[in-house]
Amino acid sequence: MILLFILGISFVQFALYYINSKYKNKLPNFIILLILLICYFFVFPRFFYPEPRTDGINCGMPILGITFGFWIFGTIAGITTHIIWRIKNKKHNKE
Protein backbone atom coordinates (compact mmCIF):
# COMPACT_ATOMS: atom_id res chain seq x y z
CA MET A 1 0.00 0.00 0.00
CA ILE A 2 2.82 2.38 0.83
CA LEU A 3 4.60 1.71 -2.45
CA LEU A 4 1.39 2.40 -4.39
CA PHE A 5 1.03 5.67 -2.49
CA ILE A 6 4.62 6.62 -3.35
CA LEU A 7 4.00 5.72 -7.00
CA GLY A 8 0.91 7.94 -6.99
CA ILE A 9 2.88 10.81 -5.51
CA SER A 10 5.47 10.33 -8.27
CA PHE A 11 2.70 10.79 -10.86
CA VAL A 12 1.55 13.91 -9.00
CA GLN A 13 5.13 15.18 -9.02
CA PHE A 14 5.39 14.57 -12.76
CA ALA A 15 2.07 16.43 -13.26
CA LEU A 16 3.33 19.35 -11.17
CA TYR A 17 6.44 19.57 -13.35
CA TYR A 18 4.27 19.53 -16.48
CA ILE A 19 1.92 22.22 -15.16
CA ASN A 20 4.89 24.28 -14.01
CA SER A 21 6.43 24.15 -17.49
CA LYS A 22 3.23 25.55 -19.06
CA TYR A 23 3.00 28.71 -16.93
CA LYS A 24 4.87 31.90 -17.61
CA ASN A 25 5.94 32.46 -13.98
CA LYS A 26 7.86 29.28 -13.34
CA LEU A 27 8.78 27.84 -9.99
CA PRO A 28 12.14 26.07 -10.05
CA ASN A 29 11.64 22.31 -10.35
CA PHE A 30 14.09 21.80 -7.51
CA ILE A 31 11.64 23.55 -5.16
CA ILE A 32 8.90 21.06 -6.10
CA LEU A 33 11.32 18.20 -5.40
CA LEU A 34 12.36 19.74 -2.08
CA ILE A 35 8.74 20.20 -0.94
CA LEU A 36 7.89 16.60 -1.81
CA LEU A 37 11.00 15.28 -0.07
CA ILE A 38 10.02 17.18 3.07
CA CYS A 39 6.55 15.63 2.81
CA TYR A 40 8.11 12.16 2.42
CA PHE A 41 10.12 12.70 5.58
CA PHE A 42 7.59 14.41 7.85
CA VAL A 43 4.00 14.36 6.52
CA PHE A 44 3.19 11.20 4.55
CA PRO A 45 4.38 8.55 7.06
CA ARG A 46 1.86 9.77 9.65
CA PHE A 47 -1.03 8.76 7.37
CA PHE A 48 0.03 5.11 7.66
CA TYR A 49 0.79 4.83 11.37
CA PRO A 50 -1.32 2.16 13.09
CA GLU A 51 -3.90 3.21 15.66
CA PRO A 52 -2.64 2.98 19.26
CA ARG A 53 -4.03 0.06 21.22
CA THR A 54 -6.26 0.73 24.19
CA ASP A 55 -4.47 -1.69 26.53
CA GLY A 56 -1.40 0.56 26.59
CA ILE A 57 1.00 -1.89 24.95
CA ASN A 58 2.13 -0.18 21.78
CA CYS A 59 5.15 -1.35 19.84
CA GLY A 60 7.10 1.24 17.88
CA MET A 61 8.43 -1.18 15.28
CA PRO A 62 5.62 -0.66 12.73
CA ILE A 63 6.07 3.08 13.00
CA LEU A 64 9.81 2.71 12.50
CA GLY A 65 9.32 0.50 9.44
CA ILE A 66 6.77 2.83 7.89
CA THR A 67 8.97 5.86 8.48
CA PHE A 68 12.09 4.22 7.06
CA GLY A 69 10.08 2.96 4.08
CA PHE A 70 8.98 6.47 3.23
CA TRP A 71 12.46 7.85 3.80
CA ILE A 72 14.17 5.31 1.57
CA PHE A 73 11.61 4.57 -1.15
CA GLY A 74 10.16 8.08 -1.17
CA THR A 75 13.55 9.69 -1.61
CA ILE A 76 14.48 7.26 -4.39
CA ALA A 77 11.13 7.81 -6.15
CA GLY A 78 11.29 11.60 -5.84
CA ILE A 79 14.82 11.91 -7.13
CA THR A 80 14.22 9.37 -9.91
CA THR A 81 11.10 11.23 -11.06
CA HIS A 82 13.05 14.49 -11.02
CA ILE A 83 15.88 13.00 -13.11
CA ILE A 84 13.43 11.45 -15.61
CA TRP A 85 11.68 14.81 -15.99
CA ARG A 86 14.98 16.59 -16.60
CA ILE A 87 16.05 14.04 -19.23
CA LYS A 88 12.64 14.24 -20.94
CA ASN A 89 12.69 18.02 -20.82
CA LYS A 90 16.19 18.22 -22.36
CA LYS A 91 15.18 15.92 -25.21
CA HIS A 92 12.01 17.94 -25.78
CA ASN A 93 13.91 21.24 -25.87
CA LYS A 94 16.43 19.91 -28.42
CA GLU A 95 13.63 19.17 -30.88
mmCIF file of C-alpha atoms in Angstrom:
data_model
loop_
_atom_site.group_PDB
_atom_site.id
_atom_site.type_symbol
_atom_site.label_atom_id
_atom_site.label_comp_id
_atom_site.label_asym_id
_atom_site.label_seq_id
_atom_site.Cartn_x
_atom_site.Cartn_y
_atom_site.Cartn_z
ATOM 1 C CA MET A 1 0.000 0.000 0.000
ATOM 2 C CA ILE A 2 2.818 2.382 0.834
ATOM 3 C CA LEU A 3 4.599 1.712 -2.452
ATOM 4 C CA LEU A 4 1.394 2.404 -4.388
ATOM 5 C CA PHE A 5 1.032 5.669 -2.491
ATOM 6 C CA ILE A 6 4.617 6.615 -3.348
ATOM 7 C CA LEU A 7 3.999 5.718 -6.996
ATOM 8 C CA GLY A 8 0.906 7.945 -6.992
ATOM 9 C CA ILE A 9 2.882 10.813 -5.508
ATOM 10 C CA SER A 10 5.469 10.333 -8.274
ATOM 11 C CA PHE A 11 2.697 10.790 -10.857
ATOM 12 C CA VAL A 12 1.552 13.907 -9.003
ATOM 13 C CA GLN A 13 5.135 15.180 -9.021
ATOM 14 C CA PHE A 14 5.387 14.573 -12.765
ATOM 15 C CA ALA A 15 2.072 16.426 -13.260
ATOM 16 C CA LEU A 16 3.334 19.354 -11.169
ATOM 17 C CA TYR A 17 6.444 19.566 -13.350
ATOM 18 C CA TYR A 18 4.275 19.526 -16.476
ATOM 19 C CA ILE A 19 1.919 22.219 -15.159
ATOM 20 C CA ASN A 20 4.891 24.281 -14.010
ATOM 21 C CA SER A 21 6.429 24.154 -17.490
ATOM 22 C CA LYS A 22 3.229 25.546 -19.060
ATOM 23 C CA TYR A 23 3.001 28.706 -16.928
ATOM 24 C CA LYS A 24 4.870 31.904 -17.614
ATOM 25 C CA ASN A 25 5.943 32.460 -13.981
ATOM 26 C CA LYS A 26 7.857 29.277 -13.339
ATOM 27 C CA LEU A 27 8.776 27.840 -9.993
ATOM 28 C CA PRO A 28 12.141 26.071 -10.048
ATOM 29 C CA ASN A 29 11.644 22.314 -10.347
ATOM 30 C CA PHE A 30 14.094 21.801 -7.507
ATOM 31 C CA ILE A 31 11.640 23.553 -5.157
ATOM 32 C CA ILE A 32 8.905 21.058 -6.097
ATOM 33 C CA LEU A 33 11.325 18.200 -5.401
ATOM 34 C CA LEU A 34 12.356 19.743 -2.079
ATOM 35 C CA ILE A 35 8.740 20.203 -0.939
ATOM 36 C CA LEU A 36 7.886 16.599 -1.807
ATOM 37 C CA LEU A 37 10.996 15.275 -0.068
ATOM 38 C CA ILE A 38 10.019 17.184 3.072
ATOM 39 C CA CYS A 39 6.554 15.634 2.814
ATOM 40 C CA TYR A 40 8.108 12.158 2.418
ATOM 41 C CA PHE A 41 10.115 12.698 5.583
ATOM 42 C CA PHE A 42 7.586 14.410 7.847
ATOM 43 C CA VAL A 43 3.997 14.362 6.522
ATOM 44 C CA PHE A 44 3.187 11.202 4.553
ATOM 45 C CA PRO A 45 4.381 8.555 7.060
ATOM 46 C CA ARG A 46 1.860 9.775 9.650
ATOM 47 C CA PHE A 47 -1.029 8.761 7.370
ATOM 48 C CA PHE A 48 0.029 5.115 7.660
ATOM 49 C CA TYR A 49 0.791 4.832 11.370
ATOM 50 C CA PRO A 50 -1.319 2.158 13.090
ATOM 51 C CA GLU A 51 -3.898 3.206 15.663
ATOM 52 C CA PRO A 52 -2.640 2.978 19.263
ATOM 53 C CA ARG A 53 -4.034 0.056 21.219
ATOM 54 C CA THR A 54 -6.264 0.732 24.192
ATOM 55 C CA ASP A 55 -4.472 -1.689 26.532
ATOM 56 C CA GLY A 56 -1.398 0.559 26.594
ATOM 57 C CA ILE A 57 0.997 -1.895 24.954
ATOM 58 C CA ASN A 58 2.133 -0.179 21.776
ATOM 59 C CA CYS A 59 5.150 -1.349 19.837
ATOM 60 C CA GLY A 60 7.097 1.235 17.879
ATOM 61 C CA MET A 61 8.429 -1.184 15.277
ATOM 62 C CA PRO A 62 5.617 -0.663 12.735
ATOM 63 C CA ILE A 63 6.070 3.081 12.998
ATOM 64 C CA LEU A 64 9.813 2.706 12.497
ATOM 65 C CA GLY A 65 9.324 0.495 9.437
ATOM 66 C CA ILE A 66 6.767 2.830 7.887
ATOM 67 C CA THR A 67 8.969 5.859 8.484
ATOM 68 C CA PHE A 68 12.094 4.224 7.056
ATOM 69 C CA GLY A 69 10.079 2.959 4.080
ATOM 70 C CA PHE A 70 8.976 6.469 3.234
ATOM 71 C CA TRP A 71 12.456 7.851 3.799
ATOM 72 C CA ILE A 72 14.165 5.306 1.570
ATOM 73 C CA PHE A 73 11.610 4.571 -1.151
ATOM 74 C CA GLY A 74 10.157 8.079 -1.171
ATOM 75 C CA THR A 75 13.555 9.689 -1.613
ATOM 76 C CA ILE A 76 14.478 7.262 -4.393
ATOM 77 C CA ALA A 77 11.134 7.806 -6.147
ATOM 78 C CA GLY A 78 11.289 11.596 -5.837
ATOM 79 C CA ILE A 79 14.821 11.911 -7.132
ATOM 80 C CA THR A 80 14.222 9.373 -9.915
ATOM 81 C CA THR A 81 11.101 11.232 -11.061
ATOM 82 C CA HIS A 82 13.055 14.488 -11.017
ATOM 83 C CA ILE A 83 15.875 12.998 -13.115
ATOM 84 C CA ILE A 84 13.432 11.453 -15.606
ATOM 85 C CA TRP A 85 11.680 14.810 -15.994
ATOM 86 C CA ARG A 86 14.982 16.586 -16.605
ATOM 87 C CA ILE A 87 16.054 14.038 -19.233
ATOM 88 C CA LYS A 88 12.641 14.240 -20.940
ATOM 89 C CA ASN A 89 12.687 18.022 -20.816
ATOM 90 C CA LYS A 90 16.185 18.223 -22.357
ATOM 91 C CA LYS A 91 15.176 15.925 -25.211
ATOM 92 C CA HIS A 92 12.006 17.935 -25.781
ATOM 93 C CA ASN A 93 13.911 21.241 -25.870
ATOM 94 C CA LYS A 94 16.431 19.906 -28.416
ATOM 95 C CA GLU A 95 13.630 19.174 -30.881
#
